[in-house]
Amino acid sequence: MRAVLTRVRSASVTIDGHVNGSIGRGFLILLGVGPNDTERECRYLAEKALGLRVFEDENGKMNLGLDAVHGQVLVVSQFTLYGNCRKGRRPSFTNAANPELGNALYEKFLDICAELGYPPQHGEFGADMQVESVNDGPVTLILDTDQLMAEPRRS
C-alpha cells in the first residue's frame, strides 16, 4: 500500500458538487492499494500514518501527534499512486490493485482509522473527486509498505 500524507490546516473532498468530507487541522491521506496488499499492510500503514509525530511543539520541533493537537483525518482513494511512468508519456496503472481488492482495503483502512480513534472523513472509491487542502508547512510524506515493512525495526 502507498500513501501520500500531508499535514493540513484544512482539507475537503467534493463529489458531484457536494462536499463528501472535510476536516480542520490534521492529515489528508491519499491512499493507493497494490495487487498483493492484504489487511496486514492495511493495518500497518494505518498505524504508522496515524502515529506520526509531525506537528510542532512549543519549541517549534515536529514532536506532536494527531492526538496532541486534536487532529482529524481525511482519506481519499488514489489508485494513480501506482502509476508507472517508465515508458512513453501515458502512465500505466497495471500495478494497482483490481477495483474489488482496492475498494475492500480502502474500506478496511477507514475502519482501522476509526478503530484507532480517528474516524475519518473520506471520499468515495472510484468516484471523480475534487480535493482541496491548505497544506501546513508544507509537510508531505510518502509511505510505502513495501519499503516500510522491509526495513528492520529499531528498538
Short mmCIF file of N, CA and C in Angstrom, two decimals:
data_model
loop_
_atom_site.label_atom_id
_atom_site.label_comp_id
_atom_site.label_asym_id
_atom_site.label_seq_id
_atom_site.Cartn_x
_atom_site.Cartn_y
_atom_site.Cartn_z
N MET A 1 0.85 -1.17 0.00
CA MET A 1 0.00 0.00 0.00
C MET A 1 0.89 1.22 0.00
N ARG A 2 0.35 2.25 -0.57
CA ARG A 2 1.07 3.52 -0.62
C ARG A 2 0.15 4.63 -0.14
N ALA A 3 0.76 5.58 0.54
CA ALA A 3 0.01 6.75 0.97
C ALA A 3 0.87 7.99 0.81
N VAL A 4 0.23 9.06 0.40
CA VAL A 4 0.84 10.37 0.46
C VAL A 4 0.09 11.08 1.58
N LEU A 5 0.82 11.41 2.63
CA LEU A 5 0.23 12.02 3.81
C LEU A 5 0.68 13.47 3.88
N THR A 6 -0.27 14.37 3.97
CA THR A 6 0.02 15.79 4.05
C THR A 6 -0.57 16.35 5.33
N ARG A 7 0.25 17.08 6.06
CA ARG A 7 -0.23 17.80 7.24
C ARG A 7 -0.99 19.01 6.72
N VAL A 8 -2.23 19.16 7.16
CA VAL A 8 -3.08 20.23 6.62
C VAL A 8 -3.67 21.08 7.73
N ARG A 9 -4.00 22.30 7.36
CA ARG A 9 -4.81 23.17 8.23
C ARG A 9 -6.28 22.88 8.00
N SER A 10 -6.59 22.49 6.75
CA SER A 10 -7.95 22.07 6.41
C SER A 10 -7.89 21.32 5.09
N ALA A 11 -8.90 20.48 4.87
CA ALA A 11 -8.98 19.73 3.62
C ALA A 11 -10.41 19.27 3.42
N SER A 12 -10.77 19.09 2.14
CA SER A 12 -12.12 18.60 1.84
C SER A 12 -12.10 17.83 0.54
N VAL A 13 -13.11 16.99 0.37
CA VAL A 13 -13.29 16.25 -0.87
C VAL A 13 -14.73 16.47 -1.31
N THR A 14 -14.88 16.83 -2.59
CA THR A 14 -16.19 17.11 -3.17
C THR A 14 -16.48 16.11 -4.27
N ILE A 15 -17.71 15.60 -4.29
CA ILE A 15 -18.15 14.66 -5.32
C ILE A 15 -19.47 15.17 -5.87
N ASP A 16 -19.53 15.32 -7.20
CA ASP A 16 -20.75 15.81 -7.86
C ASP A 16 -21.27 17.10 -7.24
N GLY A 17 -20.35 18.00 -6.91
CA GLY A 17 -20.74 19.31 -6.39
C GLY A 17 -21.10 19.36 -4.92
N HIS A 18 -21.02 18.23 -4.22
CA HIS A 18 -21.36 18.17 -2.80
C HIS A 18 -20.14 17.76 -1.98
N VAL A 19 -19.89 18.47 -0.89
CA VAL A 19 -18.78 18.13 -0.02
C VAL A 19 -19.09 16.80 0.66
N ASN A 20 -18.25 15.82 0.40
CA ASN A 20 -18.43 14.49 0.96
C ASN A 20 -17.73 14.34 2.31
N GLY A 21 -16.65 15.08 2.49
CA GLY A 21 -15.91 15.04 3.74
C GLY A 21 -15.03 16.27 3.87
N SER A 22 -14.87 16.75 5.09
CA SER A 22 -13.98 17.89 5.31
C SER A 22 -13.44 17.83 6.73
N ILE A 23 -12.24 18.36 6.89
CA ILE A 23 -11.58 18.37 8.20
C ILE A 23 -10.92 19.72 8.41
N GLY A 24 -10.59 19.97 9.67
CA GLY A 24 -9.73 21.08 10.03
C GLY A 24 -8.31 20.57 10.09
N ARG A 25 -7.60 20.92 11.13
CA ARG A 25 -6.21 20.52 11.29
C ARG A 25 -6.08 19.00 11.35
N GLY A 26 -5.10 18.47 10.62
CA GLY A 26 -4.88 17.03 10.66
C GLY A 26 -4.13 16.52 9.46
N PHE A 27 -4.54 15.32 9.00
CA PHE A 27 -3.87 14.65 7.89
C PHE A 27 -4.83 14.44 6.73
N LEU A 28 -4.38 14.81 5.54
CA LEU A 28 -5.01 14.37 4.30
C LEU A 28 -4.18 13.18 3.83
N ILE A 29 -4.84 12.03 3.69
CA ILE A 29 -4.14 10.81 3.28
C ILE A 29 -4.70 10.36 1.94
N LEU A 30 -3.85 10.39 0.91
CA LEU A 30 -4.19 9.82 -0.40
C LEU A 30 -3.70 8.38 -0.34
N LEU A 31 -4.60 7.43 -0.59
CA LEU A 31 -4.30 6.02 -0.35
C LEU A 31 -4.40 5.20 -1.62
N GLY A 32 -3.32 4.47 -1.93
CA GLY A 32 -3.30 3.56 -3.07
C GLY A 32 -3.09 2.13 -2.62
N VAL A 33 -3.74 1.20 -3.32
CA VAL A 33 -3.65 -0.22 -2.96
C VAL A 33 -3.00 -0.98 -4.10
N GLY A 34 -2.03 -1.83 -3.75
CA GLY A 34 -1.36 -2.67 -4.74
C GLY A 34 -2.00 -4.05 -4.82
N PRO A 35 -1.68 -4.81 -5.86
CA PRO A 35 -2.34 -6.09 -6.09
C PRO A 35 -2.03 -7.17 -5.07
N ASN A 36 -0.93 -7.03 -4.33
CA ASN A 36 -0.56 -8.05 -3.35
C ASN A 36 -0.81 -7.62 -1.92
N ASP A 37 -1.47 -6.48 -1.75
CA ASP A 37 -1.73 -5.98 -0.41
C ASP A 37 -2.81 -6.80 0.29
N THR A 38 -2.68 -6.84 1.61
CA THR A 38 -3.62 -7.58 2.45
C THR A 38 -4.00 -6.69 3.62
N GLU A 39 -4.83 -7.23 4.49
CA GLU A 39 -5.21 -6.50 5.70
C GLU A 39 -3.99 -6.20 6.56
N ARG A 40 -2.98 -7.04 6.49
CA ARG A 40 -1.75 -6.82 7.27
C ARG A 40 -1.10 -5.49 6.88
N GLU A 41 -0.93 -5.26 5.59
CA GLU A 41 -0.35 -4.00 5.12
C GLU A 41 -1.25 -2.82 5.47
N CYS A 42 -2.55 -3.06 5.36
CA CYS A 42 -3.53 -2.03 5.64
C CYS A 42 -3.42 -1.55 7.09
N ARG A 43 -3.39 -2.49 8.01
CA ARG A 43 -3.28 -2.15 9.43
C ARG A 43 -1.94 -1.48 9.73
N TYR A 44 -0.86 -2.03 9.18
CA TYR A 44 0.46 -1.46 9.41
C TYR A 44 0.50 0.00 8.96
N LEU A 45 -0.02 0.26 7.75
CA LEU A 45 0.03 1.61 7.20
C LEU A 45 -0.83 2.57 8.01
N ALA A 46 -2.00 2.14 8.42
CA ALA A 46 -2.87 3.00 9.23
C ALA A 46 -2.20 3.34 10.56
N GLU A 47 -1.64 2.34 11.21
CA GLU A 47 -0.99 2.57 12.49
C GLU A 47 0.22 3.49 12.33
N LYS A 48 0.99 3.27 11.29
CA LYS A 48 2.17 4.10 11.03
C LYS A 48 1.77 5.54 10.76
N ALA A 49 0.82 5.73 9.86
CA ALA A 49 0.40 7.08 9.47
C ALA A 49 -0.19 7.84 10.65
N LEU A 50 -1.11 7.22 11.36
CA LEU A 50 -1.79 7.91 12.44
C LEU A 50 -0.90 8.11 13.66
N GLY A 51 0.20 7.39 13.73
CA GLY A 51 1.13 7.53 14.84
C GLY A 51 2.25 8.53 14.60
N LEU A 52 2.32 9.09 13.40
CA LEU A 52 3.41 10.02 13.11
C LEU A 52 3.32 11.29 13.95
N ARG A 53 4.46 11.74 14.40
CA ARG A 53 4.54 12.97 15.20
C ARG A 53 5.14 14.05 14.33
N VAL A 54 4.30 14.79 13.64
CA VAL A 54 4.79 15.81 12.70
C VAL A 54 4.19 17.19 12.94
N PHE A 55 3.56 17.37 14.11
CA PHE A 55 3.04 18.68 14.47
C PHE A 55 4.02 19.33 15.45
N GLU A 56 4.17 20.63 15.35
CA GLU A 56 5.17 21.32 16.14
C GLU A 56 4.75 21.48 17.59
N ASP A 57 5.73 21.27 18.48
CA ASP A 57 5.51 21.50 19.90
C ASP A 57 5.80 22.97 20.22
N GLU A 58 5.82 23.30 21.51
CA GLU A 58 6.04 24.70 21.92
C GLU A 58 7.42 25.21 21.55
N ASN A 59 8.34 24.31 21.22
CA ASN A 59 9.70 24.71 20.81
C ASN A 59 9.88 24.72 19.30
N GLY A 60 8.80 24.50 18.58
CA GLY A 60 8.90 24.52 17.11
C GLY A 60 9.43 23.23 16.52
N LYS A 61 9.53 22.18 17.32
CA LYS A 61 10.02 20.88 16.84
C LYS A 61 8.84 20.00 16.46
N MET A 62 8.99 19.23 15.36
CA MET A 62 7.95 18.28 14.99
C MET A 62 8.00 17.13 15.99
N ASN A 63 7.14 17.21 16.98
CA ASN A 63 7.19 16.26 18.08
C ASN A 63 5.81 15.82 18.55
N LEU A 64 4.75 16.39 17.98
CA LEU A 64 3.40 16.08 18.45
C LEU A 64 2.64 15.26 17.42
N GLY A 65 1.81 14.36 17.92
CA GLY A 65 0.97 13.53 17.07
C GLY A 65 -0.43 14.10 16.95
N LEU A 66 -1.25 13.40 16.19
CA LEU A 66 -2.64 13.80 15.98
C LEU A 66 -3.39 13.98 17.28
N ASP A 67 -3.17 13.08 18.22
CA ASP A 67 -3.91 13.15 19.49
C ASP A 67 -3.61 14.43 20.24
N ALA A 68 -2.36 14.85 20.24
CA ALA A 68 -1.95 16.05 20.99
C ALA A 68 -2.54 17.33 20.42
N VAL A 69 -2.85 17.34 19.13
CA VAL A 69 -3.39 18.55 18.50
C VAL A 69 -4.87 18.40 18.18
N HIS A 70 -5.47 17.30 18.66
CA HIS A 70 -6.89 17.01 18.38
C HIS A 70 -7.14 17.04 16.87
N GLY A 71 -6.23 16.39 16.14
CA GLY A 71 -6.29 16.39 14.68
C GLY A 71 -7.34 15.45 14.12
N GLN A 72 -7.68 15.69 12.87
CA GLN A 72 -8.66 14.90 12.15
C GLN A 72 -7.99 14.27 10.93
N VAL A 73 -8.73 13.35 10.29
CA VAL A 73 -8.18 12.62 9.15
C VAL A 73 -9.18 12.62 8.00
N LEU A 74 -8.68 12.90 6.81
CA LEU A 74 -9.45 12.78 5.56
C LEU A 74 -8.71 11.80 4.67
N VAL A 75 -9.38 10.73 4.25
CA VAL A 75 -8.76 9.69 3.44
C VAL A 75 -9.43 9.67 2.07
N VAL A 76 -8.61 9.70 1.01
CA VAL A 76 -9.11 9.70 -0.37
C VAL A 76 -8.41 8.58 -1.13
N SER A 77 -9.18 7.72 -1.79
CA SER A 77 -8.58 6.65 -2.59
C SER A 77 -7.87 7.25 -3.80
N GLN A 78 -6.73 6.68 -4.15
CA GLN A 78 -5.89 7.26 -5.19
C GLN A 78 -5.09 6.16 -5.89
N PHE A 79 -5.75 5.43 -6.81
CA PHE A 79 -5.06 4.32 -7.48
C PHE A 79 -3.88 4.80 -8.31
N THR A 80 -3.86 6.08 -8.69
CA THR A 80 -2.77 6.60 -9.51
C THR A 80 -1.43 6.62 -8.77
N LEU A 81 -1.44 6.38 -7.46
CA LEU A 81 -0.17 6.27 -6.74
C LEU A 81 0.64 5.07 -7.23
N TYR A 82 -0.03 4.15 -7.92
CA TYR A 82 0.66 3.00 -8.50
C TYR A 82 0.91 3.18 -9.99
N GLY A 83 0.82 4.40 -10.47
CA GLY A 83 1.10 4.67 -11.88
C GLY A 83 2.56 4.44 -12.20
N ASN A 84 2.81 3.82 -13.35
CA ASN A 84 4.17 3.56 -13.81
C ASN A 84 4.43 4.46 -15.01
N CYS A 85 5.41 5.34 -14.87
CA CYS A 85 5.71 6.32 -15.92
C CYS A 85 7.02 6.04 -16.63
N ARG A 86 7.52 4.81 -16.52
CA ARG A 86 8.83 4.48 -17.11
C ARG A 86 8.84 4.55 -18.62
N LYS A 87 7.77 4.07 -19.26
CA LYS A 87 7.74 4.02 -20.72
C LYS A 87 6.71 5.00 -21.25
N GLY A 88 7.09 5.66 -22.33
CA GLY A 88 6.15 6.54 -23.00
C GLY A 88 5.73 7.72 -22.16
N ARG A 89 4.60 8.32 -22.56
CA ARG A 89 4.12 9.52 -21.89
C ARG A 89 2.82 9.32 -21.15
N ARG A 90 2.22 8.16 -21.35
CA ARG A 90 0.96 7.87 -20.67
C ARG A 90 1.23 6.82 -19.59
N PRO A 91 0.92 7.12 -18.33
CA PRO A 91 1.19 6.16 -17.25
C PRO A 91 0.40 4.87 -17.43
N SER A 92 0.99 3.80 -16.96
CA SER A 92 0.32 2.51 -16.89
C SER A 92 -0.11 2.29 -15.45
N PHE A 93 -1.32 1.76 -15.27
CA PHE A 93 -1.82 1.54 -13.92
C PHE A 93 -2.02 0.06 -13.62
N THR A 94 -1.29 -0.79 -14.35
CA THR A 94 -1.41 -2.23 -14.13
C THR A 94 -0.84 -2.67 -12.79
N ASN A 95 -0.07 -1.81 -12.13
CA ASN A 95 0.49 -2.15 -10.82
C ASN A 95 -0.47 -1.86 -9.68
N ALA A 96 -1.62 -1.27 -9.98
CA ALA A 96 -2.63 -1.01 -8.95
C ALA A 96 -3.49 -2.25 -8.75
N ALA A 97 -4.07 -2.36 -7.58
CA ALA A 97 -4.97 -3.49 -7.30
C ALA A 97 -6.22 -3.40 -8.17
N ASN A 98 -6.86 -4.54 -8.41
CA ASN A 98 -8.12 -4.50 -9.13
C ASN A 98 -9.15 -3.78 -8.25
N PRO A 99 -10.22 -3.28 -8.86
CA PRO A 99 -11.18 -2.48 -8.08
C PRO A 99 -11.79 -3.20 -6.87
N GLU A 100 -12.03 -4.49 -6.97
CA GLU A 100 -12.61 -5.20 -5.83
C GLU A 100 -11.68 -5.19 -4.62
N LEU A 101 -10.42 -5.54 -4.84
CA LEU A 101 -9.45 -5.54 -3.75
C LEU A 101 -9.19 -4.11 -3.28
N GLY A 102 -9.03 -3.20 -4.23
CA GLY A 102 -8.76 -1.80 -3.89
C GLY A 102 -9.85 -1.23 -2.98
N ASN A 103 -11.10 -1.45 -3.35
CA ASN A 103 -12.20 -0.93 -2.55
C ASN A 103 -12.27 -1.60 -1.19
N ALA A 104 -12.09 -2.92 -1.16
CA ALA A 104 -12.15 -3.65 0.11
C ALA A 104 -11.10 -3.14 1.09
N LEU A 105 -9.86 -2.95 0.62
CA LEU A 105 -8.80 -2.50 1.52
C LEU A 105 -8.92 -1.01 1.85
N TYR A 106 -9.47 -0.23 0.94
CA TYR A 106 -9.75 1.18 1.23
C TYR A 106 -10.76 1.26 2.38
N GLU A 107 -11.84 0.49 2.27
CA GLU A 107 -12.86 0.47 3.33
C GLU A 107 -12.27 -0.06 4.64
N LYS A 108 -11.41 -1.06 4.56
CA LYS A 108 -10.76 -1.61 5.75
C LYS A 108 -9.87 -0.55 6.40
N PHE A 109 -9.16 0.22 5.59
CA PHE A 109 -8.31 1.29 6.11
C PHE A 109 -9.16 2.30 6.88
N LEU A 110 -10.31 2.66 6.32
CA LEU A 110 -11.22 3.58 7.01
C LEU A 110 -11.65 3.00 8.35
N ASP A 111 -12.00 1.71 8.36
CA ASP A 111 -12.42 1.04 9.59
C ASP A 111 -11.31 1.05 10.64
N ILE A 112 -10.08 0.78 10.20
CA ILE A 112 -8.95 0.74 11.12
C ILE A 112 -8.69 2.12 11.70
N CYS A 113 -8.79 3.15 10.87
CA CYS A 113 -8.62 4.53 11.38
C CYS A 113 -9.62 4.81 12.49
N ALA A 114 -10.88 4.43 12.27
CA ALA A 114 -11.91 4.64 13.28
C ALA A 114 -11.61 3.83 14.54
N GLU A 115 -11.18 2.59 14.35
CA GLU A 115 -10.82 1.72 15.47
C GLU A 115 -9.70 2.32 16.31
N LEU A 116 -8.78 3.02 15.65
CA LEU A 116 -7.64 3.63 16.33
C LEU A 116 -7.99 4.98 16.96
N GLY A 117 -9.24 5.39 16.83
CA GLY A 117 -9.67 6.62 17.48
C GLY A 117 -9.78 7.83 16.58
N TYR A 118 -9.62 7.63 15.28
CA TYR A 118 -9.69 8.73 14.33
C TYR A 118 -10.70 8.42 13.24
N PRO A 119 -12.00 8.51 13.53
CA PRO A 119 -13.00 8.22 12.50
C PRO A 119 -12.79 9.19 11.33
N PRO A 120 -12.45 8.66 10.17
CA PRO A 120 -12.05 9.55 9.08
C PRO A 120 -13.23 10.09 8.29
N GLN A 121 -13.05 11.30 7.82
CA GLN A 121 -13.86 11.80 6.73
C GLN A 121 -13.26 11.12 5.50
N HIS A 122 -14.01 11.03 4.41
CA HIS A 122 -13.44 10.28 3.28
C HIS A 122 -14.14 10.62 1.97
N GLY A 123 -13.46 10.18 0.91
CA GLY A 123 -14.03 10.27 -0.42
C GLY A 123 -14.84 9.02 -0.72
N GLU A 124 -15.00 8.75 -1.99
CA GLU A 124 -15.75 7.56 -2.43
C GLU A 124 -14.90 6.82 -3.45
N PHE A 125 -14.65 5.56 -3.20
CA PHE A 125 -13.79 4.77 -4.07
C PHE A 125 -14.32 4.82 -5.51
N GLY A 126 -13.44 5.13 -6.45
CA GLY A 126 -13.78 5.13 -7.86
C GLY A 126 -14.51 6.37 -8.37
N ALA A 127 -14.84 7.29 -7.48
CA ALA A 127 -15.57 8.49 -7.89
C ALA A 127 -14.62 9.53 -8.46
N ASP A 128 -15.17 10.42 -9.26
CA ASP A 128 -14.44 11.61 -9.73
C ASP A 128 -14.54 12.63 -8.60
N MET A 129 -13.42 12.93 -7.97
CA MET A 129 -13.43 13.78 -6.78
C MET A 129 -12.56 15.00 -6.99
N GLN A 130 -12.95 16.07 -6.32
CA GLN A 130 -12.13 17.27 -6.27
C GLN A 130 -11.67 17.40 -4.82
N VAL A 131 -10.36 17.47 -4.65
CA VAL A 131 -9.77 17.52 -3.32
C VAL A 131 -9.12 18.89 -3.14
N GLU A 132 -9.46 19.53 -2.05
CA GLU A 132 -8.85 20.81 -1.70
C GLU A 132 -8.15 20.68 -0.37
N SER A 133 -7.01 21.35 -0.26
CA SER A 133 -6.32 21.33 1.02
C SER A 133 -5.53 22.61 1.20
N VAL A 134 -5.40 22.99 2.46
CA VAL A 134 -4.50 24.06 2.84
C VAL A 134 -3.37 23.36 3.58
N ASN A 135 -2.27 23.16 2.86
CA ASN A 135 -1.13 22.43 3.42
C ASN A 135 -0.48 23.24 4.52
N ASP A 136 -0.02 22.56 5.54
CA ASP A 136 0.58 23.19 6.70
C ASP A 136 2.06 22.87 6.73
N GLY A 137 2.88 23.85 6.46
CA GLY A 137 4.33 23.67 6.49
C GLY A 137 5.01 24.08 5.20
N PRO A 138 4.86 23.38 4.14
CA PRO A 138 4.16 22.12 3.96
C PRO A 138 4.96 20.94 4.50
N VAL A 139 4.22 19.98 5.02
CA VAL A 139 4.79 18.71 5.45
C VAL A 139 4.06 17.62 4.68
N THR A 140 4.79 16.93 3.81
CA THR A 140 4.21 15.86 3.00
C THR A 140 5.15 14.67 3.03
N LEU A 141 4.59 13.49 3.35
CA LEU A 141 5.39 12.28 3.46
C LEU A 141 4.82 11.19 2.57
N ILE A 142 5.71 10.37 2.04
CA ILE A 142 5.31 9.22 1.24
C ILE A 142 5.57 7.97 2.06
N LEU A 143 4.51 7.17 2.23
CA LEU A 143 4.61 5.93 2.98
C LEU A 143 4.31 4.78 2.03
N ASP A 144 5.18 3.79 2.01
CA ASP A 144 5.00 2.63 1.13
C ASP A 144 5.31 1.38 1.95
N THR A 145 4.32 0.51 2.10
CA THR A 145 4.53 -0.67 2.94
C THR A 145 5.61 -1.58 2.39
N ASP A 146 5.83 -1.58 1.08
CA ASP A 146 6.91 -2.41 0.52
C ASP A 146 8.26 -1.98 1.10
N GLN A 147 8.42 -0.69 1.34
CA GLN A 147 9.67 -0.19 1.91
C GLN A 147 9.65 -0.23 3.43
N LEU A 148 8.55 0.21 4.02
CA LEU A 148 8.47 0.30 5.48
C LEU A 148 8.56 -1.06 6.15
N MET A 149 7.85 -2.04 5.60
CA MET A 149 7.81 -3.36 6.23
C MET A 149 9.06 -4.18 5.95
N ALA A 150 9.85 -3.77 4.96
CA ALA A 150 11.08 -4.47 4.63
C ALA A 150 12.24 -4.03 5.52
N GLU A 151 12.12 -2.84 6.12
CA GLU A 151 13.19 -2.33 6.94
C GLU A 151 13.20 -3.02 8.30
N PRO A 152 14.38 -3.29 8.83
CA PRO A 152 14.44 -3.88 10.18
C PRO A 152 13.93 -2.85 11.19
N ARG A 153 13.18 -3.32 12.16
CA ARG A 153 12.64 -2.44 13.19
C ARG A 153 13.73 -2.06 14.18
N ARG A 154 13.69 -0.82 14.59
CA ARG A 154 14.65 -0.35 15.60
C ARG A 154 13.97 -0.34 16.96
N SER A 155 14.76 -0.59 18.00
CA SER A 155 14.16 -0.57 19.33
C SER A 155 14.18 0.80 19.93
#
